[in-house]
mmCIF file of C-alpha atoms in Angstrom:
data_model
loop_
_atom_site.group_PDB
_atom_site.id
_atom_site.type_symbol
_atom_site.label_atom_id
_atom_site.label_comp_id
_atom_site.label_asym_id
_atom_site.label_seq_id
_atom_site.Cartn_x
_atom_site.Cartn_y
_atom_site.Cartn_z
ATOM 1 C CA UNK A 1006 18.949 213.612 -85.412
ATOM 2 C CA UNK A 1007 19.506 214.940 -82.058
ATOM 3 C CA UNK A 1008 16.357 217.512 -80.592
ATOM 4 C CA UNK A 1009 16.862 220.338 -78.021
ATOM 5 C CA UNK A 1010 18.235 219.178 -74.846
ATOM 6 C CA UNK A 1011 18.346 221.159 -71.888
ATOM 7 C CA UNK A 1012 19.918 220.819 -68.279
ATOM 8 C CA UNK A 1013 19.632 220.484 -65.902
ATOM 9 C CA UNK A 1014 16.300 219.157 -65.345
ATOM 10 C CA UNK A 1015 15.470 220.210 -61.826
ATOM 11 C CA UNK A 1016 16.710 222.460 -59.235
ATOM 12 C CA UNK A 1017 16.210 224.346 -56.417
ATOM 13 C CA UNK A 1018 18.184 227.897 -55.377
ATOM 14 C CA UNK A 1019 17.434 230.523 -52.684
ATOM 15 C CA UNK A 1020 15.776 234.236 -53.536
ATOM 16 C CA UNK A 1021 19.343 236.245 -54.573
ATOM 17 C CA UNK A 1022 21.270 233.261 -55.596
ATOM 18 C CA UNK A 1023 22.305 233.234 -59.385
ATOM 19 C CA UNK A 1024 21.320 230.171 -61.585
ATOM 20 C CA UNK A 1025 22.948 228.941 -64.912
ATOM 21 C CA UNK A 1026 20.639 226.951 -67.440
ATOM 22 C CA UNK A 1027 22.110 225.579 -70.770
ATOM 23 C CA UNK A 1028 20.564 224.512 -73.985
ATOM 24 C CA UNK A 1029 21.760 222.288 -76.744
ATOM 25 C CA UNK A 1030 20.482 223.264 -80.196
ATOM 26 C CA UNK A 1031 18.915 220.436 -82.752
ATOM 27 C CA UNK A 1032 21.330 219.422 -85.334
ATOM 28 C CA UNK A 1033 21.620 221.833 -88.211
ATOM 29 C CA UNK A 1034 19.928 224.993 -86.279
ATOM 30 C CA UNK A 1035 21.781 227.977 -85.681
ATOM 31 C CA UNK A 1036 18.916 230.297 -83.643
ATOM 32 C CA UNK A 1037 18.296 230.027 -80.204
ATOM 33 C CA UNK A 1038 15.068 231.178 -77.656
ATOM 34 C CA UNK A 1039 14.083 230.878 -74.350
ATOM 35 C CA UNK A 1040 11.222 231.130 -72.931
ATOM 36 C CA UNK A 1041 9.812 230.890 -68.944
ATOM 37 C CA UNK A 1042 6.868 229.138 -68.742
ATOM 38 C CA UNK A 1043 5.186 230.069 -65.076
ATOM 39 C CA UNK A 1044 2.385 227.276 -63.208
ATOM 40 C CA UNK A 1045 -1.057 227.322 -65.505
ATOM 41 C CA UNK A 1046 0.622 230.089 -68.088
ATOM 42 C CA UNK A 1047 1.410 229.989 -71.693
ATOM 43 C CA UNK A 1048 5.272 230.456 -72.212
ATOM 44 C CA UNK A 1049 6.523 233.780 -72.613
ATOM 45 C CA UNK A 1050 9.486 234.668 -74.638
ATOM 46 C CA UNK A 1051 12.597 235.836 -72.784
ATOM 47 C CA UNK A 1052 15.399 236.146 -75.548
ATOM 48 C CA UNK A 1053 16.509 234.675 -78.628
ATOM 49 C CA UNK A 1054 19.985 234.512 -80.090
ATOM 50 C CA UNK A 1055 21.157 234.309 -83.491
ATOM 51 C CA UNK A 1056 24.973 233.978 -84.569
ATOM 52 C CA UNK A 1057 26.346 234.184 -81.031
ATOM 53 C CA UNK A 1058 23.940 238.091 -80.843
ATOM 54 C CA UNK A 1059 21.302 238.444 -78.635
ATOM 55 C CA UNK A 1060 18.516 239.616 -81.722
ATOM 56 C CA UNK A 1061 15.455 239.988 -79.708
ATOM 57 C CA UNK A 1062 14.216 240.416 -76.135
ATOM 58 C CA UNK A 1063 11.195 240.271 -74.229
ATOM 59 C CA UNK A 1064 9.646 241.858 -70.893
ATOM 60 C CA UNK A 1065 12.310 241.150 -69.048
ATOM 61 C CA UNK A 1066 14.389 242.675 -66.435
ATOM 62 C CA UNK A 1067 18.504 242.511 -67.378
ATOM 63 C CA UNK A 1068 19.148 240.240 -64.731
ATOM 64 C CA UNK A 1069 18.393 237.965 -67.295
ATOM 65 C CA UNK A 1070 21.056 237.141 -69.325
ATOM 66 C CA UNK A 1071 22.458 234.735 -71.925
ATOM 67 C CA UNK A 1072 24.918 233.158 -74.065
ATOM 68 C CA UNK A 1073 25.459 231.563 -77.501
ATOM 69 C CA UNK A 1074 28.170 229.621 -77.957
ATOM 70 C CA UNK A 1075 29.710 228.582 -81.949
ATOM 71 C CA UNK A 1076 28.446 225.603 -81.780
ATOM 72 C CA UNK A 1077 25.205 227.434 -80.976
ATOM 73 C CA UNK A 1078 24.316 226.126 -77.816
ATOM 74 C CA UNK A 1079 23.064 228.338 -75.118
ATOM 75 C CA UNK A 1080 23.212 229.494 -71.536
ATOM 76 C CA UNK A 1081 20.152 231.427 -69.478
ATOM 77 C CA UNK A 1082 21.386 233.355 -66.674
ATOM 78 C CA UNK A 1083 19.407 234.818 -64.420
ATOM 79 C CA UNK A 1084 21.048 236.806 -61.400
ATOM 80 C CA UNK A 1085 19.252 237.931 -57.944
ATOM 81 C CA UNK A 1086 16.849 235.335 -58.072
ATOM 82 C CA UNK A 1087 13.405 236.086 -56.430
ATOM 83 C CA UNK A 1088 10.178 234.003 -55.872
ATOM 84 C CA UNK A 1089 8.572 235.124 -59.122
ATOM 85 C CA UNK A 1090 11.460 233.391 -61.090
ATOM 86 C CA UNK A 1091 10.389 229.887 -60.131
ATOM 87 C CA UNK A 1092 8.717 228.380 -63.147
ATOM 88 C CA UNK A 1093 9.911 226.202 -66.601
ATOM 89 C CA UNK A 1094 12.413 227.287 -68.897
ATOM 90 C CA UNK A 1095 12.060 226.169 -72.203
ATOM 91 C CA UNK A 1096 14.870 226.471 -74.936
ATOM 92 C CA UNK A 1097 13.836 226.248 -78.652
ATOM 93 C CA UNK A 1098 16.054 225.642 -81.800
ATOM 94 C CA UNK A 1099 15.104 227.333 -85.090
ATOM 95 C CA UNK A 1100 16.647 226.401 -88.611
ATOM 96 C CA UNK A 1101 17.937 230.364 -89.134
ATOM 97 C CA UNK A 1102 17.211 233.540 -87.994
ATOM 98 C CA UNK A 1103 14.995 233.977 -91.301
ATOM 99 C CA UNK A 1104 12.555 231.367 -90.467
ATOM 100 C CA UNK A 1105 8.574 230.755 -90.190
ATOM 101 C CA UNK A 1106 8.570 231.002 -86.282
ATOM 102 C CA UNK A 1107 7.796 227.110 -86.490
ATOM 103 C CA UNK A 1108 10.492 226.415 -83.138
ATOM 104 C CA UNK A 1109 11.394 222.720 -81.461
ATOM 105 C CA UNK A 1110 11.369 222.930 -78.312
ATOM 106 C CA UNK A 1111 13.723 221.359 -75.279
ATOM 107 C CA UNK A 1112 11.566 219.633 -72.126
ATOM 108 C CA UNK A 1113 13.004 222.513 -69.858
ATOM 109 C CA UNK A 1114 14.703 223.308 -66.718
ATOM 110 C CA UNK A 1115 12.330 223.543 -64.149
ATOM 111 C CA UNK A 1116 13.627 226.154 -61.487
ATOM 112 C CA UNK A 1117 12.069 226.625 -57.644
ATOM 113 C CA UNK A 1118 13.286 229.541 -55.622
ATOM 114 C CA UNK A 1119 12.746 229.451 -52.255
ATOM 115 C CA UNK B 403 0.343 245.124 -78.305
ATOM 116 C CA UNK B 404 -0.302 240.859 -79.610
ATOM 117 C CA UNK B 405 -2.131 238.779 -77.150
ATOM 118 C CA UNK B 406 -3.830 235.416 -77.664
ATOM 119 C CA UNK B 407 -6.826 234.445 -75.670
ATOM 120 C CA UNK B 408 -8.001 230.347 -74.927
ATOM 121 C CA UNK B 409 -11.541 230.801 -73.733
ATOM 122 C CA UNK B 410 -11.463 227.636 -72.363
ATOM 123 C CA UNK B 411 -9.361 226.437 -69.106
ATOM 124 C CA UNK B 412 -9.853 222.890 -69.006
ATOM 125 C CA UNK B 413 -11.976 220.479 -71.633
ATOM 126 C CA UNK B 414 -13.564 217.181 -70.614
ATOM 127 C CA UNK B 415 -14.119 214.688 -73.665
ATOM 128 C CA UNK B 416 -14.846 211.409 -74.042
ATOM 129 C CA UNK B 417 -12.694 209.181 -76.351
ATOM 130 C CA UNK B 418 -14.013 209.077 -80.096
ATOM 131 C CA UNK B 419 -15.678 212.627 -78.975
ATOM 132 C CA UNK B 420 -15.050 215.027 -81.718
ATOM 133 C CA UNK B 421 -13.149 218.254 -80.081
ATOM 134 C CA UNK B 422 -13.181 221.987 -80.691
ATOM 135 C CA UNK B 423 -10.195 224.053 -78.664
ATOM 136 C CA UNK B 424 -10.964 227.673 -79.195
ATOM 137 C CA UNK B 425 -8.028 230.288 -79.785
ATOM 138 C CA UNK B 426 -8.802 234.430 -80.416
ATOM 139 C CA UNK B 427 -5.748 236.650 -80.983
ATOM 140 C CA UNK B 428 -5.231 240.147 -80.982
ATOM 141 C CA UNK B 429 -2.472 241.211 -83.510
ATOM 142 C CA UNK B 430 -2.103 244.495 -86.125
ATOM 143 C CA UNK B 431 -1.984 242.256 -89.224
ATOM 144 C CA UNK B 432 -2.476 238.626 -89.759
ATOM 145 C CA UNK B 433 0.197 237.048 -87.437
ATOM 146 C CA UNK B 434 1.584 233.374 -88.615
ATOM 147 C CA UNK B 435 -0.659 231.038 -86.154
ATOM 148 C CA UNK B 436 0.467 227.790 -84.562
ATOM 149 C CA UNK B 437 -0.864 225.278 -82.307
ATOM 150 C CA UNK B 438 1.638 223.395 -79.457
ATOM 151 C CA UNK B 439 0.788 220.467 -77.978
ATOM 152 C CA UNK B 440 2.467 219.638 -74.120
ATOM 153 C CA UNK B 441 2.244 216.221 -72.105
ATOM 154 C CA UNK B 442 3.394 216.438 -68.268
ATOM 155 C CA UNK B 443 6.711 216.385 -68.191
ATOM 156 C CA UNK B 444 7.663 217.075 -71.860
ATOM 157 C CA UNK B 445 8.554 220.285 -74.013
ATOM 158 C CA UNK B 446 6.069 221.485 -76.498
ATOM 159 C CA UNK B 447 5.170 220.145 -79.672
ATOM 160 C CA UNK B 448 4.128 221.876 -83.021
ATOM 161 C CA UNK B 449 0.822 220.257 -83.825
ATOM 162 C CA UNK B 450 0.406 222.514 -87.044
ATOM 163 C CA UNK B 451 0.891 226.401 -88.694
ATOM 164 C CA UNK B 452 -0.675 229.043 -90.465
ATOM 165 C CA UNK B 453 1.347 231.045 -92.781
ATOM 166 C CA UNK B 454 -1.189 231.951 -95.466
ATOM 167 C CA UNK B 455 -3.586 230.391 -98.147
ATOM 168 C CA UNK B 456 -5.966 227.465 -97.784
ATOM 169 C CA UNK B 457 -7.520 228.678 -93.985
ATOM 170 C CA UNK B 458 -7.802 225.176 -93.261
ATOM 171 C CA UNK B 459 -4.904 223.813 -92.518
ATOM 172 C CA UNK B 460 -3.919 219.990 -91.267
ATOM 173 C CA UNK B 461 -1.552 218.512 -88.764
ATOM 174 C CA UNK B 462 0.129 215.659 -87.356
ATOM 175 C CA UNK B 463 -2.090 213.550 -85.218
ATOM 176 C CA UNK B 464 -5.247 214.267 -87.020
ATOM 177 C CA UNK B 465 -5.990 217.634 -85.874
ATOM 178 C CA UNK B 466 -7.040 220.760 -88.149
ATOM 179 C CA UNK B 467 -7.114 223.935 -87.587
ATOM 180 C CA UNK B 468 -9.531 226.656 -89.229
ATOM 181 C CA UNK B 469 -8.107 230.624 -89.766
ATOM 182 C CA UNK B 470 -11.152 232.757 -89.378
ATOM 183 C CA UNK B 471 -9.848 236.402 -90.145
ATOM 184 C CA UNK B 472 -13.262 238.135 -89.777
ATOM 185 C CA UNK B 473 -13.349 236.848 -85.906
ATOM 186 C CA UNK B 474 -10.003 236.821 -85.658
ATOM 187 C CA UNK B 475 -9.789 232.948 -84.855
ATOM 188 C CA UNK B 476 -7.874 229.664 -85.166
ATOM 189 C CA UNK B 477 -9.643 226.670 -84.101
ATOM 190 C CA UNK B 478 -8.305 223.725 -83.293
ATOM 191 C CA UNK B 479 -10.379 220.501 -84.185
ATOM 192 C CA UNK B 480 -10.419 216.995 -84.169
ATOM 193 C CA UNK B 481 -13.011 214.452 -85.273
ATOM 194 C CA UNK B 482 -12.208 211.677 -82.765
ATOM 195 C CA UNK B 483 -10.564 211.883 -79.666
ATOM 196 C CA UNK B 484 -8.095 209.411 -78.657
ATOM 197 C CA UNK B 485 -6.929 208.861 -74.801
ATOM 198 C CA UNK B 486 -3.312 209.575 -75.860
ATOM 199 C CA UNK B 487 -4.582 213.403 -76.998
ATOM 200 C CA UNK B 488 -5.009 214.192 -73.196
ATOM 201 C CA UNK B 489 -2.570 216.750 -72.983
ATOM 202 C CA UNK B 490 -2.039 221.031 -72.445
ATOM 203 C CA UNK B 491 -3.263 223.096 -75.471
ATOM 204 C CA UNK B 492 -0.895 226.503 -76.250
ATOM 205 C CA UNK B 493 -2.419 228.568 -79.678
ATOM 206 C CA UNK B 494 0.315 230.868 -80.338
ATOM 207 C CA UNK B 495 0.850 233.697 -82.825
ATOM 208 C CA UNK B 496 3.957 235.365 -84.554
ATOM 209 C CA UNK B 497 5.432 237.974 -86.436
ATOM 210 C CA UNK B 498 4.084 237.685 -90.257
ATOM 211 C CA UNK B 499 7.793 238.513 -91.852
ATOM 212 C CA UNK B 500 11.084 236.386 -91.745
ATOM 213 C CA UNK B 501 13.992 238.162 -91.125
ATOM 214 C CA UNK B 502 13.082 238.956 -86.911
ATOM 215 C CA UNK B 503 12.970 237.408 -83.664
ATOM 216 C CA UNK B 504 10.873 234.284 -83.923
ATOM 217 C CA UNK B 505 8.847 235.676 -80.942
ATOM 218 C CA UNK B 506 6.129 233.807 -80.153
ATOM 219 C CA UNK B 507 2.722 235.194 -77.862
ATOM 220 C CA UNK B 508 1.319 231.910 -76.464
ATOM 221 C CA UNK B 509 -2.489 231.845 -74.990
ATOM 222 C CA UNK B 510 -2.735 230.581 -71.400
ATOM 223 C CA UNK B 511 -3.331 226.939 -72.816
ATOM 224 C CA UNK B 512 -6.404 224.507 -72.489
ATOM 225 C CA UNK B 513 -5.914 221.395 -70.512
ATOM 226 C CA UNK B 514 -7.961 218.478 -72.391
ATOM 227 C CA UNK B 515 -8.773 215.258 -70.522
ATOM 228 C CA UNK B 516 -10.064 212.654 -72.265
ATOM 229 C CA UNK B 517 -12.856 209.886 -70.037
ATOM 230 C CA UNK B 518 -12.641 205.959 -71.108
#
C-alpha cells in the first residue's frame, strides 16, 4: 500500500512568485487536505477536497488555491507569495468525505520565500 | 471558535521515565480528539483517537490517552519512555459528526527529548 507522497520536497521562490505543490493520495482514499505547518506551530488546515470539490476552507486568503484531480491527487497553489508563506505543507488522505477525521499524512513540501 | 492548548513547550525525560503530555481544548461540544506524533523530517503520525465511550483509550507504541470532559482534557501518557519516542507532540481536535470537512485544530505541539 502506497502512503501520501508529496513533492517536491524542498524549494525556494522569491516574495510574488507563484508556487505549485502536488499531493498523491494513499491507495483507496478519495478526500484530500492540506495543511501549512509554520516553524514551532501546530498545522493549520488550509483546504480539503472531496470528489474533485473544494468542501471546506480555512483562514486563508484566495491566493490559495487547489486542485483535485480523478485519480484524486492534488495540487496547492499559492499565488503572490510573501514571507509569511514560508513554512511546511502537509497533504493528508482520508478514506471518504464521511470519515472519523483520523487523516495520513504526506512528509510535506517545505517552502522558503525569500 | 475551537482551539487546543499544549501547556507544555518542550519535555525532558529520561528513558524508562513514565511521561504525561498535557492537551486542553476549547470546543462547543465534545470534539473527536487525536494525538499526532512527528520525527524531524517526517509527516505526522496518528498515535491514537477519541470518538466516544471508554475515556481511556490506547494506541500504537504504548501510549494512552485519558478524555477528561469535566476539565476539558486529553492526556497523553506513557509508562516507559523509550529513546525512539523523542519526537514533536500535536493533540488535535475535530468536528464530532461525519459528513464535513475533516478539519482538524492542532495545539502548538510539545517537543519531548528523551536523556540516555
Amino acid at each position: 500500500e502506497t502512503g501520501v507522497t508529496q513533492s517536491p520536497t524542498h524549494l525556494i521562490k522569491t516574495r510574488g512568485q507563484q508556487v505549485t505543490l502536488r499531493c498523491s493520495s494513499q491507495s483507496g482514499h478519495n478526500t484530500v487536505s492540506w495543511y501549512q505547518q509554520a516553524l514551532g506551530q501546530g498545522p493549520q488546515f488550509i483546504f480539503q477536497y472531496y470528489r474533485e470539490e473544494e468542501n471546506g476552507r480555512g483562514n486563508f486568503p484566495p491566493r490559495f488555491s487547489g486542485l483535485q484531480f480523478p485519480n484524486y491527487s492534488s495540487e496547492l497553489n499559492v499565488n503572490a507569495l510573501e514571507l509569511d508563506d514560508s513554512a511546511l505543507y502537509l497533504c493528508a488522505s482520508s478514506p471518504g468525505q464521511a470519515n472519523t477525521g483520523e487523516l495520513f499524512f504526506g512528509e510535506g513540501s517545505r517552502l522558503t520565500v525569500l | 471558535a475551537q482551539s487546543v492548548t499544549q501547556p507544555d513547550i518542550h519535555i525532558t525525560v529520561s528513558e524508562g521515565a513514565s511521561l504525561e503530555l498535557r492537551c486542553n481544548y476549547s470546543y462547543g461540544a465534545t470534539p473527536y480528539l487525536f494525538w499526532y506524533v512527528q520525527s524531524p523530517g517526517q509527516g505526522l503520525q496518528l498515535l491514537l483517537k477519541y470518538f466516544s465511550g471508554d475515556t481511556l483509550v490506547q494506541g500504537i507504541k504504548g501510549f494512552e490517552a485519558e478524555f477528561k470532559r469535566s476539565q476539558s482534557s486529553f492526556n497523553l501518557r506513557k509508562p516507559s519512555v523509550h529513546w525512539s519516542d523523542a519526537a514533536e507532540y500535536f493533540c488535535a481536535v475535530g468536528p464530532p459528526f461525519s459528513g464535513s470537512a475533516r478539519q482538524l485544530t492542532f495545539g502548538s505541539g510539545t517537543q519531548l527529548t528523551v536523556l540516555p
